[in-house]
Coordinates of C-alpha atoms in Angstrom, one line a residue:
X151 CA 0.2 -0.1 0.0
X152 CA 1.7 3.3 -1.2
X153 CA 1.3 6.4 1.2
X154 CA 0.1 9.6 -0.4
X155 CA 2.4 12.5 0.3
X156 CA 0.8 15.3 2.5
X157 CA 0.2 18.4 0.8
X158 CA 1.8 21.6 2.3
X159 CA -0.2 24.7 3.2
X160 CA 1.8 26.4 0.6
X161 CA 0.4 24.0 -2.1
X162 CA -3.2 24.8 -0.8
X163 CA -2.5 28.6 -1.1
X164 CA -1.2 28.2 -4.6
X165 CA -4.1 26.2 -5.7
X166 CA -6.4 29.0 -4.0
X167 CA -4.7 31.4 -6.2
X168 CA -5.0 29.4 -9.3
X169 CA -8.7 29.0 -8.7
X170 CA -9.3 32.8 -8.2
X171 CA -7.2 33.6 -11.3
X172 CA -9.4 31.1 -13.2
X173 CA -12.6 32.5 -11.7
X174 CA -11.5 36.1 -12.7
X175 CA -10.7 35.0 -16.3
X176 CA -14.3 33.2 -16.3
X177 CA -16.0 36.4 -15.2
X178 CA -14.0 38.5 -17.8
X179 CA -14.9 36.1 -20.6
X180 CA -18.7 36.0 -19.3
X181 CA -18.8 39.9 -19.2
X182 CA -17.2 40.1 -22.7
X183 CA -19.6 37.5 -24.0
X184 CA -22.5 39.5 -22.5
X185 CA -21.2 42.6 -24.0
X186 CA -21.0 41.1 -27.5
X187 CA -24.3 39.1 -27.2
X188 CA -26.1 42.4 -26.0
X189 CA -24.8 44.2 -29.1
X190 CA -26.1 41.7 -31.7
X191 CA -29.2 40.3 -29.9
X192 CA -32.2 41.7 -28.2
X193 CA -31.9 42.2 -24.4
X194 CA -34.0 39.4 -23.4
X195 CA -32.6 36.8 -25.9
X196 CA -29.0 37.7 -24.6
X197 CA -30.1 37.3 -20.7
X198 CA -31.8 33.9 -21.7
X199 CA -28.7 32.9 -23.6
X200 CA -26.5 33.8 -20.7
X201 CA -28.4 31.9 -17.9
X202 CA -30.2 29.1 -19.9
X203 CA -27.0 26.7 -19.7
X204 CA -26.2 27.6 -16.2
X205 CA -29.9 27.0 -14.9
X206 CA -29.9 23.5 -16.5
X207 CA -26.6 22.7 -15.1
X208 CA -27.3 24.0 -11.5
X209 CA -30.9 22.5 -11.3
X210 CA -29.3 19.1 -12.7
X211 CA -26.6 19.1 -10.1
X212 CA -28.9 20.0 -7.4
X213 CA -31.5 17.4 -8.2
X214 CA -28.9 14.8 -8.6
X215 CA -27.4 15.5 -5.2
X216 CA -30.4 16.4 -3.1
X217 CA -33.5 15.1 -4.9
X218 CA -36.6 17.3 -5.5
X219 CA -36.0 18.8 -1.9
X220 CA -34.1 21.7 -3.6
X221 CA -37.5 23.1 -4.7
X222 CA -38.9 23.6 -1.3
X223 CA -38.7 26.9 0.5
X224 CA -40.1 28.2 3.7
X225 CA -40.5 31.7 2.1
X226 CA -41.7 31.4 -1.6
X227 CA -42.3 35.3 -1.4
X228 CA -38.8 36.2 -0.7
X229 CA -37.4 33.6 -3.3
X230 CA -39.6 35.2 -6.0
X231 CA -38.6 38.6 -5.0
X232 CA -34.8 37.4 -5.1
X233 CA -35.4 36.0 -8.6
X234 CA -37.1 39.0 -9.9
X235 CA -34.4 41.3 -8.3
X236 CA -31.6 39.0 -9.8
X237 CA -33.3 39.0 -13.4
X238 CA -33.6 43.0 -13.0
X239 CA -30.0 43.4 -12.0
X240 CA -28.7 41.5 -14.7
X241 CA -30.9 43.0 -17.3
X242 CA -29.6 46.5 -16.2
X243 CA -26.1 45.2 -16.1
X244 CA -26.2 43.9 -19.8
X245 CA -28.1 47.1 -20.8
X246 CA -25.4 49.2 -19.3
X247 CA -22.8 47.1 -21.1
X248 CA -24.2 48.8 -24.4
X249 CA -23.3 52.3 -23.1
X250 CA -20.3 51.6 -21.2
X251 CA -16.6 50.3 -22.1
X252 CA -16.1 47.0 -20.5
X253 CA -13.2 48.1 -18.1
X254 CA -15.4 50.8 -16.6
X255 CA -18.3 48.3 -16.2
X256 CA -16.0 45.9 -14.4
X257 CA -14.6 48.7 -12.2
X258 CA -18.1 49.9 -11.1
X259 CA -19.1 46.2 -10.2
X260 CA -16.1 45.9 -8.3
X261 CA -17.8 48.4 -5.9
X262 CA -20.4 45.8 -5.0
X263 CA -18.6 44.7 -1.8
X264 CA -18.6 48.2 -0.5
X265 CA -22.2 48.9 -1.4
X266 CA -23.3 45.6 0.2
X267 CA -21.3 46.4 3.3
X268 CA -22.9 50.0 3.4
X269 CA -26.3 48.4 3.1
X270 CA -25.9 45.9 5.8
X271 CA -24.6 48.7 8.3
X272 CA -27.0 51.4 7.6
X273 CA -30.3 49.5 6.5
X274 CA -29.9 46.2 8.4
X275 CA -28.2 47.6 11.2
X276 CA -25.5 45.0 11.2
X277 CA -22.3 45.6 13.1
X278 CA -19.1 46.1 10.6
X279 CA -15.8 45.7 12.2
X280 CA -13.1 48.2 11.5
X281 CA -11.2 45.4 10.1
X282 CA -14.0 44.5 7.7
X283 CA -14.2 48.1 6.5
X284 CA -10.3 47.9 5.8
X285 CA -10.8 44.7 3.9
X286 CA -13.5 46.3 1.6
X287 CA -11.6 49.2 1.0
X288 CA -8.7 47.0 -0.2

């Protein structure tokens, strides 16, 4: 029986960095594809194209892993509101790509953590530590 070599924390850090770089590349490709699709297709068709495959894969994975239980919710109203807000935010993002260069769009989207932290602190009354504010600023 052969023994597997132990992986070092350094290896895990490099793996995490690699996945982060790949995720950023995927987001860049997705945004570029959305800009292109939004330029040549009607907005609703571009949105459908962007999320049809993702929906099929996500639902398929969820059903295979957890069965039909994934469709049960305690608060269907909030789920519907969340779905509507998700669709609206993506429609507005794709619409903005028609008017903004991709780099500016990405820079504005990068402000999302700041906006969420501000909303959590001001509207939801959540405590935000000074360290968290520094991390958001970075």
